[in-house]
XYZ file of C-alpha atoms in Angstrom:
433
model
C -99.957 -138.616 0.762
C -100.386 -137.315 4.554
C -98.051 -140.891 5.279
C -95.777 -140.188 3.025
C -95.312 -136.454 4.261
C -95.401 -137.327 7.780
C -92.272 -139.834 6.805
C -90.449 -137.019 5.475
C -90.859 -134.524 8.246
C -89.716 -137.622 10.536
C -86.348 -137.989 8.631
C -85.997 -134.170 8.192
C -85.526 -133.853 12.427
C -83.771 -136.969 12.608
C -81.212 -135.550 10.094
C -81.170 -132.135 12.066
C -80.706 -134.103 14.967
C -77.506 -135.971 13.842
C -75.942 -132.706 13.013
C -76.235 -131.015 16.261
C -74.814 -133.607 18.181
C -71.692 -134.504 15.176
C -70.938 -130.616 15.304
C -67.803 -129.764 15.672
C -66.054 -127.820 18.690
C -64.093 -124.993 16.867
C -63.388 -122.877 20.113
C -61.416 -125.735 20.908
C -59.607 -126.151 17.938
C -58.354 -122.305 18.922
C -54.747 -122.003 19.895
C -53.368 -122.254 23.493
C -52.999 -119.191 22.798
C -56.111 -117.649 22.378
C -57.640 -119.614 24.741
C -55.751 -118.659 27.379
C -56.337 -114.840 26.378
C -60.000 -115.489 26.055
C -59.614 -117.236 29.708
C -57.782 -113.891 31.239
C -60.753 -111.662 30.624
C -62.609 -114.526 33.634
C -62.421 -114.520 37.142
C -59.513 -116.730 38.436
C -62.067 -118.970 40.011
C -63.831 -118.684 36.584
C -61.219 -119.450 34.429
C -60.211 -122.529 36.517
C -63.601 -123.764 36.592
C -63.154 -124.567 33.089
C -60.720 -127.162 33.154
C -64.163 -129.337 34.267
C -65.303 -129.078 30.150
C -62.331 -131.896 28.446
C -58.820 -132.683 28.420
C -58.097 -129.904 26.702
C -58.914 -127.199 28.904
C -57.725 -129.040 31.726
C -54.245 -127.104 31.976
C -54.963 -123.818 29.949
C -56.766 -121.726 33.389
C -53.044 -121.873 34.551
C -51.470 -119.758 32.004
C -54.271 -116.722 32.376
C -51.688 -113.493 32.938
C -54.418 -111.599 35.090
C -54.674 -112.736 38.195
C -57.626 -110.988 39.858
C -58.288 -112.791 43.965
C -61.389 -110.460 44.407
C -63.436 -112.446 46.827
C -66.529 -110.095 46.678
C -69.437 -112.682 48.490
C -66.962 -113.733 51.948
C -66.349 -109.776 51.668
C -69.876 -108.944 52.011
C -70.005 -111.804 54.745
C -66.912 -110.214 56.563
C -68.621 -107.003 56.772
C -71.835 -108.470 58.213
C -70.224 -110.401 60.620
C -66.705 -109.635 61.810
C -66.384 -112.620 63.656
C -66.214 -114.741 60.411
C -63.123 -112.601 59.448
C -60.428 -115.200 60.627
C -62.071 -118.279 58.918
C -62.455 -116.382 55.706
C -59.210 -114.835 55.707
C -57.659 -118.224 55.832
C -59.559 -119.746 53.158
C -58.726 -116.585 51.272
C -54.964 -117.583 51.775
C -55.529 -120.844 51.075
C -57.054 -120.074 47.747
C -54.309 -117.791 46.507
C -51.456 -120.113 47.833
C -52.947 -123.162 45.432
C -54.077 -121.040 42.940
C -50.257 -119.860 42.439
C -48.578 -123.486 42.672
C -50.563 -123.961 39.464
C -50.101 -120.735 37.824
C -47.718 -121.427 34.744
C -47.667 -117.806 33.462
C -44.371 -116.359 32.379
C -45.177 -112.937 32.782
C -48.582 -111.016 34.358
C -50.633 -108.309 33.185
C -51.831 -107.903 36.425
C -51.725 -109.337 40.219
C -54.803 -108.268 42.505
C -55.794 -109.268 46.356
C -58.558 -107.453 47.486
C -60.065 -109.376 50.782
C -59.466 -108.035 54.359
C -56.022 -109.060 55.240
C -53.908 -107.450 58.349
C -50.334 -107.636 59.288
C -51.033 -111.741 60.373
C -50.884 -112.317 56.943
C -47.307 -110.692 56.379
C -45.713 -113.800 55.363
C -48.365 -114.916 52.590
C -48.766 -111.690 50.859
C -44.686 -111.319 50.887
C -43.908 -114.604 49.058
C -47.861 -113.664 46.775
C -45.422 -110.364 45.855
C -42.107 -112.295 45.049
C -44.323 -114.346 42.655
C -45.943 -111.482 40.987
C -42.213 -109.354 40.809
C -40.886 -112.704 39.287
C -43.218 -112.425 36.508
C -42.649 -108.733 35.545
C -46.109 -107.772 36.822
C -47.965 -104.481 34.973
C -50.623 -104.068 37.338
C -50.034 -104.191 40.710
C -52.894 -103.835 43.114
C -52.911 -104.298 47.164
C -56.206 -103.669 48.327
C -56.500 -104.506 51.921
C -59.523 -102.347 53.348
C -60.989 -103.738 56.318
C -64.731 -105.254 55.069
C -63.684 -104.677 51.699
C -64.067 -100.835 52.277
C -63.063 -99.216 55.220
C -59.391 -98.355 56.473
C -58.060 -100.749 59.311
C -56.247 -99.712 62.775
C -52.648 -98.374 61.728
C -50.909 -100.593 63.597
C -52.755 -103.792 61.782
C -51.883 -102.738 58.251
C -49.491 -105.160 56.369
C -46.384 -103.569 55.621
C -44.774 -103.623 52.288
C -41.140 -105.690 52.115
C -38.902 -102.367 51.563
C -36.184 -105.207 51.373
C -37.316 -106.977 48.626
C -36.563 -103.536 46.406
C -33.160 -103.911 47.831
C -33.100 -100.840 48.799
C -29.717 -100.931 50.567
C -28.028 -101.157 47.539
C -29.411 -97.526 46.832
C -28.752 -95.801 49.875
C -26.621 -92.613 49.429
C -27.340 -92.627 45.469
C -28.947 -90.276 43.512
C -31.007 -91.218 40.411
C -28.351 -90.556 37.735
C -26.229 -92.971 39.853
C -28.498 -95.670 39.311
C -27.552 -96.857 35.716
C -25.444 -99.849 35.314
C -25.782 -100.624 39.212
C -28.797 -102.316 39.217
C -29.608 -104.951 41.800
C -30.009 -108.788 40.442
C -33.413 -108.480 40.679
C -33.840 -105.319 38.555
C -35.664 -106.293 35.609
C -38.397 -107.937 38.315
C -39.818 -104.501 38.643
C -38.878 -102.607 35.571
C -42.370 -103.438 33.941
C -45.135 -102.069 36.387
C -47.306 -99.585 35.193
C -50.007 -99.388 37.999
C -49.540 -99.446 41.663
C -52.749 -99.489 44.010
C -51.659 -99.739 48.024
C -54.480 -99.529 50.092
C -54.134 -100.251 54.260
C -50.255 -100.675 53.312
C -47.735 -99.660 55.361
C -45.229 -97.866 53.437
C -42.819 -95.187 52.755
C -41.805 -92.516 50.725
C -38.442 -94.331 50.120
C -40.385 -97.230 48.153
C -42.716 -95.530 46.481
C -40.144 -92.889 44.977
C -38.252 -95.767 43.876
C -40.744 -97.083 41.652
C -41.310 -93.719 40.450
C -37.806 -93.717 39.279
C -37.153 -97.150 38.523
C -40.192 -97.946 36.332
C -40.353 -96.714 33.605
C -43.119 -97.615 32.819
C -44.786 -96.640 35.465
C -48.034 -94.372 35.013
C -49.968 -94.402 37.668
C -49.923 -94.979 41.662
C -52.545 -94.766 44.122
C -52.063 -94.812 48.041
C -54.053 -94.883 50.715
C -54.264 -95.494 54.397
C -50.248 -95.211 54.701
C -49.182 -94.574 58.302
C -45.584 -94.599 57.439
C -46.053 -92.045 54.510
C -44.188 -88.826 55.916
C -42.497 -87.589 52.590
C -42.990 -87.947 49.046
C -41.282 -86.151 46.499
C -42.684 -86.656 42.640
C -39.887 -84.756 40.914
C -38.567 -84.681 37.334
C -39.223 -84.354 33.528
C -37.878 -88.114 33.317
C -41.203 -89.342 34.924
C -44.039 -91.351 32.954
C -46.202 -90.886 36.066
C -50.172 -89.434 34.766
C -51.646 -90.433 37.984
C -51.142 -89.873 41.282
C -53.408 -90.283 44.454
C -52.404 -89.827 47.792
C -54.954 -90.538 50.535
C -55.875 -90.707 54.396
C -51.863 -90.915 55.177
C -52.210 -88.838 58.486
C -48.358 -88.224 59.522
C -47.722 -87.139 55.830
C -45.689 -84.020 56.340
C -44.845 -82.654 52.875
C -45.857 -83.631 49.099
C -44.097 -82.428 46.755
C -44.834 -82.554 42.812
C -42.915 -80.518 40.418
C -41.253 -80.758 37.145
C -43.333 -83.332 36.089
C -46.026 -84.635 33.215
C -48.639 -85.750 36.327
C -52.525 -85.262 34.614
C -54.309 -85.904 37.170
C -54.016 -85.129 41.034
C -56.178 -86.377 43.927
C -55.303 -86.067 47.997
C -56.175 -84.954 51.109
C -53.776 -83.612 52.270
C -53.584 -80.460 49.834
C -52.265 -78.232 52.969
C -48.958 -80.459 52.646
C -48.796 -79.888 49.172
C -46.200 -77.703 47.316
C -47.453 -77.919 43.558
C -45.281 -76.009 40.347
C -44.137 -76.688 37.079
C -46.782 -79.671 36.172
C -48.082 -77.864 32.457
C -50.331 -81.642 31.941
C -52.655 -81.464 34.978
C -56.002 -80.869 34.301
C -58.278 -82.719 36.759
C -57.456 -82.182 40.240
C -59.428 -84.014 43.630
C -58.426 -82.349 46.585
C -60.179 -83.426 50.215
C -59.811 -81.375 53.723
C -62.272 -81.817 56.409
C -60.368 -79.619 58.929
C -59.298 -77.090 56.698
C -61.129 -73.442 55.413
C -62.038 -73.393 51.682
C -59.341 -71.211 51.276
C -56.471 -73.300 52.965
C -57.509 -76.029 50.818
C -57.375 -74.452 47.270
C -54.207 -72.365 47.712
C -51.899 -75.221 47.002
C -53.523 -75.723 43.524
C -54.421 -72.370 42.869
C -50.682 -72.148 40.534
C -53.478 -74.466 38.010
C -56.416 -73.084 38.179
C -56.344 -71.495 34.489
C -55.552 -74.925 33.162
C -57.841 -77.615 35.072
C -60.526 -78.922 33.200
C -61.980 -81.096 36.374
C -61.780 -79.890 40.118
C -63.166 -81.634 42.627
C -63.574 -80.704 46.160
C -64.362 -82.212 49.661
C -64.593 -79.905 52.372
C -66.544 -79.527 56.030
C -68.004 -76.323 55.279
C -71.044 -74.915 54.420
C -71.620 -73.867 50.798
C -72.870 -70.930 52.299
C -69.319 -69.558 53.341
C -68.666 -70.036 49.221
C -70.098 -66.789 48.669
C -67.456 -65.061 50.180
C -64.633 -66.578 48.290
C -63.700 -64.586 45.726
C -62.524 -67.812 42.792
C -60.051 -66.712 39.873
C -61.425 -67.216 36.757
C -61.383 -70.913 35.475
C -61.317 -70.717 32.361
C -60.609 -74.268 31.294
C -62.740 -75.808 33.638
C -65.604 -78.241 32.008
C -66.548 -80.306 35.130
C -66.771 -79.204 38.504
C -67.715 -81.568 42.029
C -68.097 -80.165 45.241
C -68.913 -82.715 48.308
C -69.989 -80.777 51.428
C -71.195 -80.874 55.184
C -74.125 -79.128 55.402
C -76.098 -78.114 58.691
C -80.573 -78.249 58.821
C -81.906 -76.353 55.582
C -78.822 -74.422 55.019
C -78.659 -72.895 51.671
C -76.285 -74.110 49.002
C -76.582 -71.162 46.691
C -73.178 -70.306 47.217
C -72.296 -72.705 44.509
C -73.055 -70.557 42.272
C -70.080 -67.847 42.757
C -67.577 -70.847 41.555
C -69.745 -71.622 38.441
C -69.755 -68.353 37.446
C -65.701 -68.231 37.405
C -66.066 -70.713 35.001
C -67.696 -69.602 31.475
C -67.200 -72.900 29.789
C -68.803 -75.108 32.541
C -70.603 -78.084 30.945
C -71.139 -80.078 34.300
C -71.970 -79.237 38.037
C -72.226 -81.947 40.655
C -73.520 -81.471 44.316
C -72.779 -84.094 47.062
C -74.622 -83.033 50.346
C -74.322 -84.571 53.793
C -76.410 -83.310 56.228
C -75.995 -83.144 59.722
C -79.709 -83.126 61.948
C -81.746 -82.614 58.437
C -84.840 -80.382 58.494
C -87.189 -79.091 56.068
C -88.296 -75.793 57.252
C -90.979 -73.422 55.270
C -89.400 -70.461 54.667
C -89.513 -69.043 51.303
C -87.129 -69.699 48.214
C -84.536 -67.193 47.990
C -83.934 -66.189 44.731
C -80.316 -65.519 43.556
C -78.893 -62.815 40.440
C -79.587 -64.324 36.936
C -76.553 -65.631 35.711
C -76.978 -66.724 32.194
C -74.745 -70.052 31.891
C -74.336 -70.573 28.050
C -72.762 -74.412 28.554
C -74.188 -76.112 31.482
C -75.427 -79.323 30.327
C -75.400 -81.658 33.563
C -76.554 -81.410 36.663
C -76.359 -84.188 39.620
C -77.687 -83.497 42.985
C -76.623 -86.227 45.332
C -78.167 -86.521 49.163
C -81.211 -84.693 47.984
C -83.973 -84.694 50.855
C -86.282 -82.289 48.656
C -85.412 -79.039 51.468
C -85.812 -75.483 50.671
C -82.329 -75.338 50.065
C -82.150 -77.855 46.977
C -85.010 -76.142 45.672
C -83.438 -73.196 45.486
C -80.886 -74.289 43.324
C -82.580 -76.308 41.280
C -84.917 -73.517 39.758
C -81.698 -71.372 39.958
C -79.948 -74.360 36.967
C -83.736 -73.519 35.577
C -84.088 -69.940 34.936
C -80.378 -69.646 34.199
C -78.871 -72.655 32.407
C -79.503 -72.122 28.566
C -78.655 -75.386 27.441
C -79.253 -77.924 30.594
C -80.299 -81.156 29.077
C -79.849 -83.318 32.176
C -80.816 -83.825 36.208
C -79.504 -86.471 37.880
C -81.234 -86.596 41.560
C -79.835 -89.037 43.638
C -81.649 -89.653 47.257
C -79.264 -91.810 48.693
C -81.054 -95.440 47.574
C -82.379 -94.523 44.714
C -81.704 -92.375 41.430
C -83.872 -90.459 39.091
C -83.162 -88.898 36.106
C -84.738 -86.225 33.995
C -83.669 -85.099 30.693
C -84.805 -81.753 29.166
């Protein structure tokens, strides 16, 4: 009996066995189609990788409609050691240029380079942007940061082909004039929706003619534009949500009216003239040379309808106190990222929360300049009872006299805190109440 059993186990895994290996392959009885949506959700150097598994993978990589170049490891080499910058910027070009003799897509949800290309590679990223145009790109993204994060020299930015826009054939024209004179290339650029330029040279000429010649277009982001000196975001007609304008030092005026724009970020709010936008509730605004009061006047027409502000000043929060805020009355989430000098106290914070009754989230970024802990005694502020406050995150914390302060301030006077988030720079702890 133990033979005969022993037998039958035996031909049990051998039958198991035969099974696995006959199984069938039923992603790859899929649809192109599928597959290649599957295969856009990868990594370009992902999705090609798979052409390695049969025959029939082979060509379906070169139909993915997101093409994302993000080169994160030479990045992170680059930024080590900036004399390996030249040998991985050309194997970056390299990369792209056969990755796009391949590419078979007939349109593209999205086209991204982010490595740490200059003007030297002006000709590559030109004929990169004919491709993408070609293919009625959504999501355009430029992201040319020097390391992978930090803004270049001005004069080594690439600059963005204003001729390729034809631009010429606009001159002298206003908006309305536009219909049924469109340039042969007009449907190239009628289907973007995103546009991220970061250490591009451009102007406001470009970028307002995206704004009124997509119209699909819903957000744009720029930063690090030298050649930015006027930008005008004007008119009902706009799809526009999102708008971020950032580190473009010779901007000279920003305007934004008429429009449907929901949320706002720049730093250059003292250039700003801001009416008529009903939708915008979340506003970013960033002025390191600028009082607190220079740098909230330009947004102070929305104050009774934001529902985020976020601000970035060089200031101490002590000067806060004698700011006298409107009342916000809209306002759920509000971020203030500060300068602040030794053991300073921060408790002026807490003369903008109390302008706004429905607060549900305070955030506190501190740098500080020579920090000290000194022993003086906590100070302790009014009682302020704050009926919403749920959140609190306290970044840069070095555990002074100062943070103390306001943390048993959030204590004794936030009714229904459930969270602290303290973040010391490397690592972050949270406590929930």
């Amino acid at each position: 009996m133990a033979k005969r059993l022993q037998l039958s186990n035996n031909f049990a895994l051998k039958k198991c066995s035969k099974r696995i290996c006959t199984a069938e392959d039923r992603i790859s009885q899929l649809p192109d189609e599928i597959l290649v949506h599957i295969l856009s959700f990868l990594s370009v150097k992902e999705a090609a990788d798979t052409s390695v598994l049969s025959k029939r993978w082979l060509p379906l990589w070169r139909y993915i409609s997101r093409l994302n170049f993000d080169a994160t490891k030479p990045l992170y080499e680059v930024l080590l050691d900036h004399k390996l910058r030249k040998r991985h910027m050309k194997k970056y070009v390299r990369w792209v240029n056969h990755t796009l003799q391949r590419c078979k897509a007939q349109r593209l949800d999205q086209f991204r380079v982010c490595f740490d290309l200059n003007k030297f590679a002006q000709h590559e990223i030109d004929k990169w942007l004919e491709f993408a145009f070609a293919r009625q790109v959504q999501r355009l993204e430029l992201d040319l940061l020097k390391g992978g994060e930090n803004l270049r020299l001005f004069d080594y930015c690439y600059t963005f082909p204003a001729q390729l826009l034809d631009l010429n054939h606009y001159a002298g024209q206003t908006h309305s004039n536009y219909v049924n004179k469109f340039p042969p290339l007009w449907n190239n650029f009628n289907s973007v929706k995103v546009l991220l330029l970061k250490s591009v040279k451009v102007t406001g000429e470009v970028l307002e003619f995206f704004l009124h010649n997509c119209p699909f277009l819903e957000e744009m982001v720029v930063r690090g534009a030298a050649t930015l000196v006027n930008l005008e975001v004007v008119g009902p007609s706009l799809k526009l949500k999102h708008l971020g304008i950032w580190s473009c030092p010779d901007l000279e005026s920003l305007k934004i009216r008429d429009t449907n724009l929901v949320t706002l970020g720049t730093s250059a709010g003292h250039k700003l003239l801001l009416s008529n936008v009903p939708m915008l509730i979340e506003v970013d605004i960033m002025d390191a040379t600028r009082i607190l009061d220079d740098i909230l006047a330009p947004v102070s027409c929305v104050f009774s309808q934001l529902k985020v502000l976020k601000i970035t000043a060089n200031l101490g929060l002590v000067y806060l106190g004698h700011h006298k805020f409107p009342e916000l009355t809209k306002l759920k989430k509000f971020v203030v990222n500060v300068h602040i000098l030794e053991d300073m106290s921060v408790l002026g914070c807490i003369h903008v929360i109390g302008a706004a009754p429905l607060l549900e989230e305070f955030e506190l970024k501190l740098k500080w300049i020579e920090p000290m802990r000194s022993k003086r005694e906590c100070r302790k502020a009014a009682r302020c009872p704050l009926h919403h406050l749920k959140v609190l995150r306290l970044c840069g914390y070095y555990g002074r006299t100062s943070e103390l302060e306001l943390v048993r301030y959030f204590l004794e006077n936030a009714i229904a805190l459930e969270k602290i988030i303290v973040d010391f720079g490397l690592n972050m702890s949270q406590v929930s109440l």
